[in-house]
mmCIF file of C-alpha atoms in Angstrom:
data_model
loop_
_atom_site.group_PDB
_atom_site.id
_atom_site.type_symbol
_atom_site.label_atom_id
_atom_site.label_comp_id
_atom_site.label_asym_id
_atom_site.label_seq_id
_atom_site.Cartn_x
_atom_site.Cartn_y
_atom_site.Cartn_z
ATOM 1 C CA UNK Y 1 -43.053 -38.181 -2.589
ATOM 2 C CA UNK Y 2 -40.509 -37.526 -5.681
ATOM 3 C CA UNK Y 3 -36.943 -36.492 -4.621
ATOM 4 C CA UNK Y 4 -37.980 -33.417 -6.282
ATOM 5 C CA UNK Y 5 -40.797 -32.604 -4.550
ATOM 6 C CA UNK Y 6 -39.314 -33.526 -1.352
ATOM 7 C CA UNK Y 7 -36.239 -31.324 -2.241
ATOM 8 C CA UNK Y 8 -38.843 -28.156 -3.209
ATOM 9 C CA UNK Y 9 -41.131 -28.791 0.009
ATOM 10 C CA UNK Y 10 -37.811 -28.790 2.252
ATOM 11 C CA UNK Y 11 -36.705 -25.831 0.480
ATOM 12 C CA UNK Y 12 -40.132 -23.973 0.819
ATOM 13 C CA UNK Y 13 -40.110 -24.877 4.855
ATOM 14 C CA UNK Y 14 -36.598 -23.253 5.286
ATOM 15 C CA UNK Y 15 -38.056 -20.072 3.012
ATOM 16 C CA UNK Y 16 -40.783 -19.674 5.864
ATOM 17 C CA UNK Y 17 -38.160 -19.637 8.374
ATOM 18 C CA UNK Y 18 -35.433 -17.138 7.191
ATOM 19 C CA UNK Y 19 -38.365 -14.734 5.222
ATOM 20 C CA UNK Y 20 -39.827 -14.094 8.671
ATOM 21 C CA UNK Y 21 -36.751 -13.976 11.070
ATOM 22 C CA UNK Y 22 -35.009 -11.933 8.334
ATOM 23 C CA UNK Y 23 -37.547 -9.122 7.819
ATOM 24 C CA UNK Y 24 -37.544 -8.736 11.574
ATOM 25 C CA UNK Y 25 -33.921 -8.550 11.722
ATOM 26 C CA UNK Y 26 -33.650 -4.541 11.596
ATOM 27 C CA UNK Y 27 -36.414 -4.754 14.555
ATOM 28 C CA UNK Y 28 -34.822 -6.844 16.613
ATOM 29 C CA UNK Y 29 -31.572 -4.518 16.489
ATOM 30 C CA UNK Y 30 -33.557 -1.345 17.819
ATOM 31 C CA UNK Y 31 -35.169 -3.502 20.237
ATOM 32 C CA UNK Y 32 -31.681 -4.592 21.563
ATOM 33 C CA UNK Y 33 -30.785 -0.882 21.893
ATOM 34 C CA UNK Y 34 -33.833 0.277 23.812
ATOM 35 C CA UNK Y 35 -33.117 -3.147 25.543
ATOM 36 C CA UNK Y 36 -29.920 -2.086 26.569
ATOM 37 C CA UNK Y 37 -30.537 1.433 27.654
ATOM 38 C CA UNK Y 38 -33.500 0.184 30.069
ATOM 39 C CA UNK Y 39 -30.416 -2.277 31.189
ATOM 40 C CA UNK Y 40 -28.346 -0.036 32.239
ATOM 41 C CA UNK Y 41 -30.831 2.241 33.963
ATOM 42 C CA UNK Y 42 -32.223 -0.915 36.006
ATOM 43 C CA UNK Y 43 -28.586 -1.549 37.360
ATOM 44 C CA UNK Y 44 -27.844 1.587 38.450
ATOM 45 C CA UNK Y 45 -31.497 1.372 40.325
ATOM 46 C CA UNK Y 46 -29.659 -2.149 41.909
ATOM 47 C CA UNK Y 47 -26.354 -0.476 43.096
ATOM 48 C CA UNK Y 48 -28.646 2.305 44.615
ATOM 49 C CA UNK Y 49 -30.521 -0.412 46.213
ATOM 50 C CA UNK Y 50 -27.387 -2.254 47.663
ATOM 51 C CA UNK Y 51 -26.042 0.854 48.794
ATOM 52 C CA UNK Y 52 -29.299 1.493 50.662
ATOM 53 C CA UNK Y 53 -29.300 -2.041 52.228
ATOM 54 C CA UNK Y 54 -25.584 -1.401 53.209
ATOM 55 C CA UNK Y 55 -26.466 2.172 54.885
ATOM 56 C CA UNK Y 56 -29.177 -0.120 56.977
ATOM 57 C CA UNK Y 57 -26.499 -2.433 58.090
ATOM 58 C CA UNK Y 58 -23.878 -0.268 59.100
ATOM 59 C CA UNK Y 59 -26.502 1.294 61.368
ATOM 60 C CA UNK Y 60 -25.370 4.745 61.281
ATOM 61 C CA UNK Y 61 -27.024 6.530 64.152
ATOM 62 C CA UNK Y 62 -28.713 9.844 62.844
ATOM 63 C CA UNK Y 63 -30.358 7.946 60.209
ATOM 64 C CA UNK Y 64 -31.932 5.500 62.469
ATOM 65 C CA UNK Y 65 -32.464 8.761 65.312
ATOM 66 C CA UNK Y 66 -33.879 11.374 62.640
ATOM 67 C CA UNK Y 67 -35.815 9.031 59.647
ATOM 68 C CA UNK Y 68 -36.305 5.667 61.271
ATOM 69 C CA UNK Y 69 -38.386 4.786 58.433
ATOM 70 C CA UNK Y 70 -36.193 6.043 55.521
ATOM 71 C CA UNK Y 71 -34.107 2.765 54.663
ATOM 72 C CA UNK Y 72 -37.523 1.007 54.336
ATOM 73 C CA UNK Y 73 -39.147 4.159 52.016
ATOM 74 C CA UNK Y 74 -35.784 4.249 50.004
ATOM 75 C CA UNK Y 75 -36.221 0.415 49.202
ATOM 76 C CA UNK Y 76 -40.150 1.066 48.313
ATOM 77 C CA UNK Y 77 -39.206 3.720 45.607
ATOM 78 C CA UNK Y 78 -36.491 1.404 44.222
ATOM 79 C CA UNK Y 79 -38.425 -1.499 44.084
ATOM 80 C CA UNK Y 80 -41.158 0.214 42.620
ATOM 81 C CA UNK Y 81 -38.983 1.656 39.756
ATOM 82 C CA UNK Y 82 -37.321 -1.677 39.678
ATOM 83 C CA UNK Y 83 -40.804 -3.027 38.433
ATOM 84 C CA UNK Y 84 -41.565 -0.928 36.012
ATOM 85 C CA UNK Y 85 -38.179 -1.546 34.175
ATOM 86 C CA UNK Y 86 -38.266 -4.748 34.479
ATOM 87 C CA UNK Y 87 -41.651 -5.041 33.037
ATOM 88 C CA UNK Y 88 -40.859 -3.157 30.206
ATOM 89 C CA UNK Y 89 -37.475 -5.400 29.503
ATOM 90 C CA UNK Y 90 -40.296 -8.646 29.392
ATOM 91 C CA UNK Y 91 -42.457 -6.635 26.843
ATOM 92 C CA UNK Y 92 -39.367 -5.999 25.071
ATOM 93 C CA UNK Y 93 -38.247 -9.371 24.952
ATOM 94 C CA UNK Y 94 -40.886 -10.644 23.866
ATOM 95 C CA UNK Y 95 -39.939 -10.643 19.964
ATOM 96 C CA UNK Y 96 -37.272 -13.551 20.695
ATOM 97 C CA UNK Y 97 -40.512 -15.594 22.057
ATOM 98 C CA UNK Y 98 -41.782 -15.151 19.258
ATOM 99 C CA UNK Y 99 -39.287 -16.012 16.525
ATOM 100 C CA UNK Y 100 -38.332 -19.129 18.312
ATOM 101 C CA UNK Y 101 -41.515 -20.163 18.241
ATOM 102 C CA UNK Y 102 -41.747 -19.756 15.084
ATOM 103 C CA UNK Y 103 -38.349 -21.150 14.375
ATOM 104 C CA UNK Y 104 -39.056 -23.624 16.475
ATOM 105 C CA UNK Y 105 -42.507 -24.974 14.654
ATOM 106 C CA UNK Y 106 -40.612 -24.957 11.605
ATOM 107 C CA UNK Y 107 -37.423 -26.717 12.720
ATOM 108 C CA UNK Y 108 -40.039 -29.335 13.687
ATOM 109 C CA UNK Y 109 -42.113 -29.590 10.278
ATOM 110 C CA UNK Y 110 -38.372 -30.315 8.525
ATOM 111 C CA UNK Y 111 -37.724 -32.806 10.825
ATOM 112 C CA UNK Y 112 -40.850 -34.941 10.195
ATOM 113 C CA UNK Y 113 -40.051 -34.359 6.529
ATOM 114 C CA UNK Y 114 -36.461 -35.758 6.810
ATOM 115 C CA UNK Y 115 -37.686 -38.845 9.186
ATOM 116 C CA UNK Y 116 -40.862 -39.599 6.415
ATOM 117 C CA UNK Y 117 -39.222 -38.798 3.189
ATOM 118 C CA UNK Y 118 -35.441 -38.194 4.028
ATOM 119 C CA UNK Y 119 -34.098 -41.431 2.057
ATOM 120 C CA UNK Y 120 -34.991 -39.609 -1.053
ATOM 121 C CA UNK Y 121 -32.455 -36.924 -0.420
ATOM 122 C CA UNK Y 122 -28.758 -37.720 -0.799
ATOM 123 C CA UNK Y 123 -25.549 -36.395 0.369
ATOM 124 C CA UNK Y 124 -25.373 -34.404 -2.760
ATOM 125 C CA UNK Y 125 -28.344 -32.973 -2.549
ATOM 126 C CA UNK Y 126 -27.644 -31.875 0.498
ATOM 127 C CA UNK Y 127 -24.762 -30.625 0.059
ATOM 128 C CA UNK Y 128 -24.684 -28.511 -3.032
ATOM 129 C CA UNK Y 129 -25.593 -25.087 -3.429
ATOM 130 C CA UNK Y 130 -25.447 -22.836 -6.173
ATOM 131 C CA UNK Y 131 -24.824 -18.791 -6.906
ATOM 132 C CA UNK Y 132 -28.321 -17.924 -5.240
ATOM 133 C CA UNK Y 133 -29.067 -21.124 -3.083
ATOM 134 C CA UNK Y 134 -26.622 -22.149 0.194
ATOM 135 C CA UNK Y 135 -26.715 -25.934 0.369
ATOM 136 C CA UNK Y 136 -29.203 -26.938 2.365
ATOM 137 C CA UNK Y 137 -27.323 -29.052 4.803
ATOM 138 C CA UNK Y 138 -25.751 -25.298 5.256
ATOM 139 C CA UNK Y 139 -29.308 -24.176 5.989
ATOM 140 C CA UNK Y 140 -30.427 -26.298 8.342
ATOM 141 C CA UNK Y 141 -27.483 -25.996 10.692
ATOM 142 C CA UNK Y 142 -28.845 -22.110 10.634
ATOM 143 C CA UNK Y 143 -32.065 -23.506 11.925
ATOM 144 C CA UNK Y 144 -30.584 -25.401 14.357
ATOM 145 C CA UNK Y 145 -28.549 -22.511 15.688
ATOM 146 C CA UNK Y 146 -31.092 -20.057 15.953
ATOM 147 C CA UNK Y 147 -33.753 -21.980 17.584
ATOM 148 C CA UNK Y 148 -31.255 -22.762 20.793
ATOM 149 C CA UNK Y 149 -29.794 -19.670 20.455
ATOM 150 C CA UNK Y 150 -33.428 -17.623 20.671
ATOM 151 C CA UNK Y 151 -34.304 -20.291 23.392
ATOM 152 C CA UNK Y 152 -31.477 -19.855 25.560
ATOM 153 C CA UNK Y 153 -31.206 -15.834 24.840
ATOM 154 C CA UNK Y 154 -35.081 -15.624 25.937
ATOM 155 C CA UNK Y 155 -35.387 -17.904 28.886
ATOM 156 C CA UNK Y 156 -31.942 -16.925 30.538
ATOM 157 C CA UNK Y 157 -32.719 -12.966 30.230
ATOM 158 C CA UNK Y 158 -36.821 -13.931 31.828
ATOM 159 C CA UNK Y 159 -34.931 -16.240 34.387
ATOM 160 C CA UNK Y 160 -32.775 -13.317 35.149
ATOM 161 C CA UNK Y 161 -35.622 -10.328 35.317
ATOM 162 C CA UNK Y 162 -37.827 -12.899 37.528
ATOM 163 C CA UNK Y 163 -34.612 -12.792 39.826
ATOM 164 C CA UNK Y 164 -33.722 -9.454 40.018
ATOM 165 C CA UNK Y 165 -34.019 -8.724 43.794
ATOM 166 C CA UNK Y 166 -31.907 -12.095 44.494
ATOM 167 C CA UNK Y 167 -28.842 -11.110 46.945
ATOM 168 C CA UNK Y 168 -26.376 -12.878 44.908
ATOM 169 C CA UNK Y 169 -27.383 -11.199 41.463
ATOM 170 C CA UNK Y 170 -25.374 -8.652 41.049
ATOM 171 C CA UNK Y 171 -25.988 -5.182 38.905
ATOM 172 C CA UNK Y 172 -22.470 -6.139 36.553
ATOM 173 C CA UNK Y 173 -24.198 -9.860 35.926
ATOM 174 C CA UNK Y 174 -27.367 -8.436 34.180
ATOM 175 C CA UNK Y 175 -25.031 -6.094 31.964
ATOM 176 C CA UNK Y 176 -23.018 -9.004 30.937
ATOM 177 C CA UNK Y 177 -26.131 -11.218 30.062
ATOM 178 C CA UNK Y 178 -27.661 -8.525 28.307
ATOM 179 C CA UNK Y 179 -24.608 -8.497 25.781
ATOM 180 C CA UNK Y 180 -24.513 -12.521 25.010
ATOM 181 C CA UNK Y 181 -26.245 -12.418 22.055
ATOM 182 C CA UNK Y 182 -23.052 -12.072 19.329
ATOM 183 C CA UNK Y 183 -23.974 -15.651 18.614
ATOM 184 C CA UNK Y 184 -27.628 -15.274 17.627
ATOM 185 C CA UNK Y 185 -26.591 -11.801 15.606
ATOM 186 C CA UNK Y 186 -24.227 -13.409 13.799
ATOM 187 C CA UNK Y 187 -26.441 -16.216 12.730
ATOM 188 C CA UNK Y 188 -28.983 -13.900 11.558
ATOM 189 C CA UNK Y 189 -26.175 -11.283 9.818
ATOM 190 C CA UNK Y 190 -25.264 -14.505 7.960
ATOM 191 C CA UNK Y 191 -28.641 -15.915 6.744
ATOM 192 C CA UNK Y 192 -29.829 -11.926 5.558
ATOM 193 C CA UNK Y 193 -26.669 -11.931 3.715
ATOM 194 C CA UNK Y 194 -26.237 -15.615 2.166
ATOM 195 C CA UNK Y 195 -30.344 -15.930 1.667
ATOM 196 C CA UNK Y 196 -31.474 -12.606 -0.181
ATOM 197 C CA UNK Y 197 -31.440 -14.094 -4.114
ATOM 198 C CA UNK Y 198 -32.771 -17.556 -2.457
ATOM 199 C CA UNK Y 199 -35.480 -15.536 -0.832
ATOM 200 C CA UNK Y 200 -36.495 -13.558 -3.606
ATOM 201 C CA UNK Y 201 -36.663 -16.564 -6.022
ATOM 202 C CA UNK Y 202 -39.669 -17.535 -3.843
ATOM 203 C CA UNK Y 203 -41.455 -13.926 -5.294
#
């Protein structure tokens, strides 16, 4: 393969990768809002729940006397509610899955490229952009970034919902997780800015 080519087939790979993550960008935004709103709503359903368990082991007498099975009906009803939000945080998660998948697939493609046809690209090649184009060495680094960053957003906030009823996770850690994704946002508010002429030169 002709530096060219290899140059237009590298450049067509990282068009498959921005196009899609790109037009999903406004998507994943509302997602994170709904995301955050079911958040919220599932740790206030976690205090509730420690401040049940805590009722049950201060033992307070009338509650133990008059509804001897309340602590145990309390937790039922939270656990249940517990469920359904954090089923419908997975569904709503599921977008990241997807884009580093598909990030992911890609990333992969342009690295058999560079390992089978890499010698015919040089360091200014590489390096040089133009008006419409970010240099692709520029480019790359993107792809880099936002497959671990969709990776590690995904699997940490799954990791967490699969946890949820763990003693030592606390209803302030799953707020916190749920806002470290400024990384992954600014990735992606830098490729829809720097990639919109290079993207519509592909038509």
């Amino acid at each position: 393969m002709s530096k060219t080519n290899t140059t237009s087939v590298l450049l067509q790979n990282l068009r498959r990768v921005f196009k899609k993550v790109i037009s999903e960008f406004s998507r994943l935004k509302k997602l994170e809002v709904d995301c955050q709103r079911l958040v919220e709503s599932l740790a206030n359903l976690l205090s509730q729940r420690q401040a049940v368990l805590k009722v049950g082991q201060d033992g307070l007498a009338w509650s133990k006397m008059e509804f001897p099975d309340l602590q145990a009906r309390l937790l039922v009803k939270i656990s249940a509610e517990v469920d359904v939000k954090v089923d419908l945080l997975k569904e709503l998660i599921l977008p990241l899955k997807d884009h580093h998948d598909h990030v992911s697939r890609a990333r992969t493609d342009i690295l058999r490229l560079l390992q089978k046809h890499g010698r015919e690209l040089n360091e200014e090649v590489m390096c040089q952009g133009s008006p419409t184009v970010p240099p692709m060495e520029v480019m790359l680094g993107w792809v880099d970034n936002l497959e671990k960053e969709l990776r590690e957003l995904y699997y940490c906030r799954l990791h967490y919902l699969e946890c949820i009823l763990e003693p030592e996770l606390l209803p302030d850690s799953l707020t916190v997780l749920w806002n470290q994704n400024a990384d992954l946002y600014d990735i992606l508010q830098d490729c829809e800015e720097q990639t919109r002429f290079f993207l519509e030169e592909a038509g």
